[in-house]
């Protein structure tokens, strides 16, 4: 069944809404420059080390730029009509990933989630930089198809900033009824336990979804190319 315009654009609309919404909500506490407004994981950054404190700001704002720009790079009409703007937004997106990814290595060691969470986010940072690099190098070679696929992977990882916050809220809500029985009323213990899991959950499913989207996009092309090369088609 053919999808109408609304149905076609709905997934993009939800993605863009979440990306913009999360950027605003996630960055709002840091704009105040008051560490009392930071969350359970980041309040201590202000007192621990200047490097990590600055790193957190650099990371958060670079990540925010990537998350804000990313969705618009996938709009076909916009890309075709405003090619130059698409290129510039792409460059800013990739530089933001470079800055956000490198600064993640400054702030990840010593996270409250411990080694499991640190390895989760550092793996994400490595993949974020790697997919960004591949998106860049493929377009420099003029390979548009490959560039598109790497950008899908790259943005799926950027979008981890949104899914992280969605998973965090959801898992905290599911654990709250057990606050007394399982965590002896200690909310910080509950938060750390959930945080550890979310450091993986925020990006692994995103990457799987990206791979599924890429495979689905490849399918019709494969079928049509089989069709073109089949003896029947050649006879026509
Ligand atoms: C996708 C790759 C990313 C990696 C590897 C990464 C890594 C990290 C790490 C290690 C922390 C410190 C967490 C802690 O101390 O518990 C952090 C915090 C933070 N990141 Fe990212 N990040 C990524 C993407 C983004 C994006 C796209 C944004 C855009 C909004 C963002 C915004 C933030 C903010 C605001 C914080 C402070 C914690 C909070 O308030 O939730 N990050 N990130």
Coordinates of C-alpha atoms and ligand atoms in Angstrom, one line a residue:
X1 CA 0.0 0.0 0.0
X2 CA 1.3 3.4 -0.9
X3 CA 2.0 5.8 2.0
X4 CA 0.7 9.4 1.9
X5 CA 3.0 12.4 2.6
X6 CA 2.2 12.5 6.3
X7 CA 2.9 8.8 6.8
X8 CA 6.1 9.1 4.8
X9 CA 7.4 12.0 6.9
X10 CA 6.2 10.9 10.3
X11 CA 9.4 8.9 11.3
X12 CA 11.6 11.9 10.3
X13 CA 9.3 14.3 12.2
X14 CA 9.5 12.2 15.4
X15 CA 13.3 11.9 15.1
X16 CA 13.7 15.7 14.5
X17 CA 11.3 16.5 17.4
X18 CA 13.3 14.3 19.8
X19 CA 16.6 15.6 18.5
X20 CA 15.7 19.2 19.0
X21 CA 13.8 18.6 22.3
X22 CA 16.6 16.6 23.8
X23 CA 19.2 19.2 22.8
X24 CA 17.2 21.9 24.5
X25 CA 16.4 19.9 27.7
X26 CA 19.9 18.4 28.0
X27 CA 21.8 21.6 27.5
X28 CA 19.6 23.9 29.6
X29 CA 21.3 23.1 32.9
X30 CA 24.7 23.8 31.5
X31 CA 23.7 27.2 30.0
X32 CA 23.0 28.3 33.6
X33 CA 26.7 27.6 34.5
X34 CA 25.5 26.6 37.9
X35 CA 26.6 23.1 38.9
X36 CA 23.6 22.7 41.3
X37 CA 21.4 22.4 38.2
X38 CA 23.5 19.6 36.7
X39 CA 22.3 16.0 37.1
X40 CA 23.2 13.1 39.5
X41 CA 26.1 12.1 37.2
X42 CA 27.7 15.5 36.5
X43 CA 27.3 17.8 39.6
X44 CA 30.8 16.6 40.8
X45 CA 32.5 17.8 37.6
X46 CA 32.5 21.3 38.9
X47 CA 34.7 20.4 41.9
X48 CA 36.7 17.5 40.6
X49 CA 39.0 18.8 37.8
X50 CA 39.0 21.9 35.6
X51 CA 39.9 19.8 32.5
X52 CA 36.9 17.5 32.9
X53 CA 34.6 20.4 33.7
X54 CA 35.7 22.3 30.6
X55 CA 35.6 19.0 28.7
X56 CA 32.0 18.4 29.7
X57 CA 30.9 21.8 28.4
X58 CA 32.9 21.5 25.1
X59 CA 31.4 18.0 24.7
X60 CA 27.8 18.9 25.5
X61 CA 27.7 21.9 23.2
X62 CA 29.5 20.1 20.3
X63 CA 27.2 17.1 20.7
X64 CA 24.2 19.5 20.8
X65 CA 25.2 21.0 17.5
X66 CA 25.5 17.6 15.8
X67 CA 22.2 16.5 17.2
X68 CA 20.5 19.6 16.0
X69 CA 21.9 19.6 12.5
X70 CA 21.8 15.8 11.8
X71 CA 18.1 15.4 11.0
X72 CA 18.1 18.1 8.4
X73 CA 20.9 16.4 6.4
X74 CA 18.5 13.6 5.6
X75 CA 15.8 15.8 4.0
X76 CA 15.9 15.0 0.2
X77 CA 14.2 18.2 -0.9
X78 CA 16.4 20.4 1.2
X79 CA 19.6 18.6 0.1
X80 CA 18.7 19.0 -3.6
X81 CA 17.6 22.6 -3.4
X82 CA 20.3 23.9 -1.0
X83 CA 23.3 21.8 -1.9
X84 CA 25.8 24.4 -0.6
X85 CA 24.0 24.7 2.7
X86 CA 23.8 20.9 3.0
X87 CA 27.6 20.8 2.5
X88 CA 28.3 23.4 5.1
X89 CA 25.9 21.9 7.6
X90 CA 27.6 18.5 7.0
X91 CA 31.1 20.0 7.7
X92 CA 29.8 21.6 10.9
X93 CA 28.1 18.3 11.9
X94 CA 31.4 16.3 11.3
X95 CA 33.6 18.8 13.1
X96 CA 31.2 18.8 16.0
X97 CA 31.5 15.0 16.1
X98 CA 35.3 15.3 16.1
X99 CA 35.2 17.7 19.0
X100 CA 32.4 15.9 20.9
X101 CA 34.0 12.5 20.3
X102 CA 37.5 13.5 21.4
X103 CA 36.2 15.3 24.5
X104 CA 34.2 12.3 25.5
X105 CA 37.5 10.5 26.2
X106 CA 38.4 13.3 28.7
X107 CA 35.1 13.0 30.6
X108 CA 34.3 9.2 30.3
X109 CA 37.1 7.9 32.7
X110 CA 35.7 8.1 36.2
X111 CA 32.0 8.1 35.4
X112 CA 29.7 7.1 38.2
X113 CA 28.6 4.0 36.3
X114 CA 32.1 2.5 36.7
X115 CA 34.0 0.4 34.2
X116 CA 31.0 -1.1 32.4
X117 CA 29.5 2.3 31.7
X118 CA 32.9 3.8 30.8
X119 CA 33.6 1.0 28.2
X120 CA 30.1 1.5 26.8
X121 CA 30.5 5.2 26.2
X122 CA 34.1 4.9 25.0
X123 CA 33.0 2.3 22.5
X124 CA 30.3 4.7 21.4
X125 CA 32.9 7.5 21.1
X126 CA 35.2 5.3 18.9
X127 CA 32.3 4.3 16.6
X128 CA 31.1 7.9 16.5
X129 CA 34.5 9.1 15.3
X130 CA 34.9 6.2 12.9
X131 CA 31.5 6.5 11.2
X132 CA 31.9 10.2 10.9
X133 CA 35.3 9.7 9.3
X134 CA 33.9 7.2 6.8
X135 CA 31.0 9.5 6.0
X136 CA 33.5 12.2 5.2
X137 CA 36.0 10.1 3.3
X138 CA 33.3 8.5 1.2
X139 CA 31.9 11.8 0.0
X140 CA 35.4 13.1 -0.7
X141 CA 35.8 10.1 -3.1
X142 CA 32.4 11.0 -4.6
X143 CA 30.8 7.8 -3.4
X144 CA 27.3 9.3 -2.6
X145 CA 25.7 5.9 -1.8
X146 CA 28.3 4.9 0.7
X147 CA 28.3 8.5 2.2
X148 CA 24.5 8.1 2.8
X149 CA 24.9 4.8 4.5
X150 CA 27.7 6.1 6.8
X151 CA 25.7 9.1 7.6
X152 CA 22.8 6.9 8.7
X153 CA 25.1 5.0 11.0
X154 CA 26.7 8.2 12.2
X155 CA 23.4 9.9 13.1
X156 CA 22.1 6.7 14.7
X157 CA 25.0 7.1 17.1
X158 CA 24.5 10.8 17.5
X159 CA 20.9 10.0 18.4
X160 CA 22.2 8.0 21.3
X161 CA 22.0 11.3 23.2
X162 CA 18.2 11.2 22.8
X163 CA 17.7 7.5 23.4
X164 CA 20.0 7.6 26.4
X165 CA 17.6 10.1 28.1
X166 CA 14.5 8.1 27.0
X167 CA 15.9 4.8 28.4
X168 CA 17.1 6.5 31.5
X169 CA 13.7 7.9 32.3
X170 CA 11.9 4.6 31.4
X171 CA 14.3 2.4 33.4
X172 CA 14.2 4.7 36.5
X173 CA 10.4 4.5 36.4
X174 CA 10.5 0.7 36.2
X175 CA 12.9 0.5 39.2
X176 CA 11.2 3.1 41.4
X177 CA 8.7 0.6 42.8
X178 CA 11.7 -1.4 44.1
X179 CA 13.5 1.6 45.7
X180 CA 12.9 0.3 49.2
X181 CA 13.2 -3.4 48.7
X182 CA 16.1 -3.6 46.2
X183 CA 18.0 -0.4 46.9
X184 CA 17.2 0.2 50.6
X185 CA 15.7 3.6 49.7
X186 CA 19.0 4.8 48.2
X187 CA 18.0 6.6 45.0
X188 CA 21.7 7.2 44.0
X189 CA 22.3 3.4 44.1
X190 CA 19.2 2.9 41.8
X191 CA 20.5 5.6 39.4
X192 CA 24.0 4.1 39.1
X193 CA 22.6 0.7 38.4
X194 CA 20.2 2.0 35.7
X195 CA 22.9 4.3 34.3
X196 CA 25.3 1.4 33.8
X197 CA 22.8 -0.5 31.6
X198 CA 21.8 2.7 29.7
X199 CA 25.4 3.3 28.6
X200 CA 25.0 0.4 26.2
X201 CA 21.3 0.4 25.6
X202 CA 21.5 4.0 24.3
X203 CA 23.4 3.1 21.2
X204 CA 23.5 -0.7 20.4
X205 CA 19.8 -0.9 19.3
X206 CA 20.3 2.4 17.3
X207 CA 23.1 0.9 15.4
X208 CA 21.1 -2.3 14.7
X209 CA 18.2 -0.2 13.5
X210 CA 20.5 1.8 11.2
X211 CA 21.9 -1.4 9.7
X212 CA 18.3 -2.6 9.1
X213 CA 17.4 0.7 7.4
X214 CA 20.5 0.4 5.2
X215 CA 19.7 -3.2 4.2
X216 CA 16.1 -2.3 3.4
X217 CA 17.3 0.6 1.2
X218 CA 19.7 -1.7 -0.7
X219 CA 17.0 -4.3 -1.4
X220 CA 14.9 -2.6 -4.1
X221 CA 18.1 -1.6 -5.9
X222 CA 19.4 -5.2 -5.8
X223 CA 16.1 -6.5 -7.1
X224 CA 15.9 -4.0 -10.0
X225 CA 19.6 -4.6 -10.9
X226 CA 18.8 -8.4 -11.0
X227 CA 15.8 -7.5 -13.1
X228 CA 17.9 -5.5 -15.5
X229 CA 20.5 -8.2 -15.9
X230 CA 18.0 -11.1 -16.1
X231 CA 17.7 -12.8 -19.5
X232 CA 14.0 -11.9 -19.7
X233 CA 14.8 -8.2 -19.4
X234 CA 17.6 -8.3 -21.9
X235 CA 15.3 -9.9 -24.4
X236 CA 12.8 -7.1 -24.1
Ligands
LIG1 C1 27.4 9.8 20.5 C2 28.5 9.9 21.1 C3 28.6 10.5 22.5 C4 29.4 10.0 23.5 C5 30.4 8.9 23.4 C6 29.2 10.8 24.7 C7 29.8 10.7 25.9 C8 29.5 11.3 27.0 C9 30.1 11.1 28.3 C10 31.2 10.1 28.6 C11 29.5 11.9 29.2 C12 29.8 12.0 30.7 C13 28.7 11.2 31.5 C14 29.0 11.1 32.9 O1 29.8 11.7 33.5 O2 28.2 10.3 33.6 C15 28.6 12.7 28.5 C16 27.8 13.6 29.0 C17 26.9 14.5 28.3 N1 26.7 14.5 26.9 FE1 27.5 13.1 25.7 N2 28.2 11.7 24.4 C18 27.8 11.6 23.1 C19 26.9 12.3 22.4 C20 26.3 13.4 22.9 C21 25.4 14.3 22.1 C22 25.0 14.1 20.6 C23 24.9 15.2 22.9 C24 24.0 16.3 22.6 C25 23.0 16.8 23.3 C26 25.6 15.0 24.3 C27 25.4 15.8 25.4 C28 25.9 15.5 26.6 C29 25.5 16.2 27.8 C30 24.5 17.4 27.9 C31 26.2 15.5 28.9 C32 26.1 15.9 30.4 C33 25.3 14.8 31.1 C34 23.8 15.1 31.1 O3 23.5 16.3 31.5 O4 23.1 14.3 30.7 N3 26.4 13.9 24.2 N4 28.6 12.3 27.2

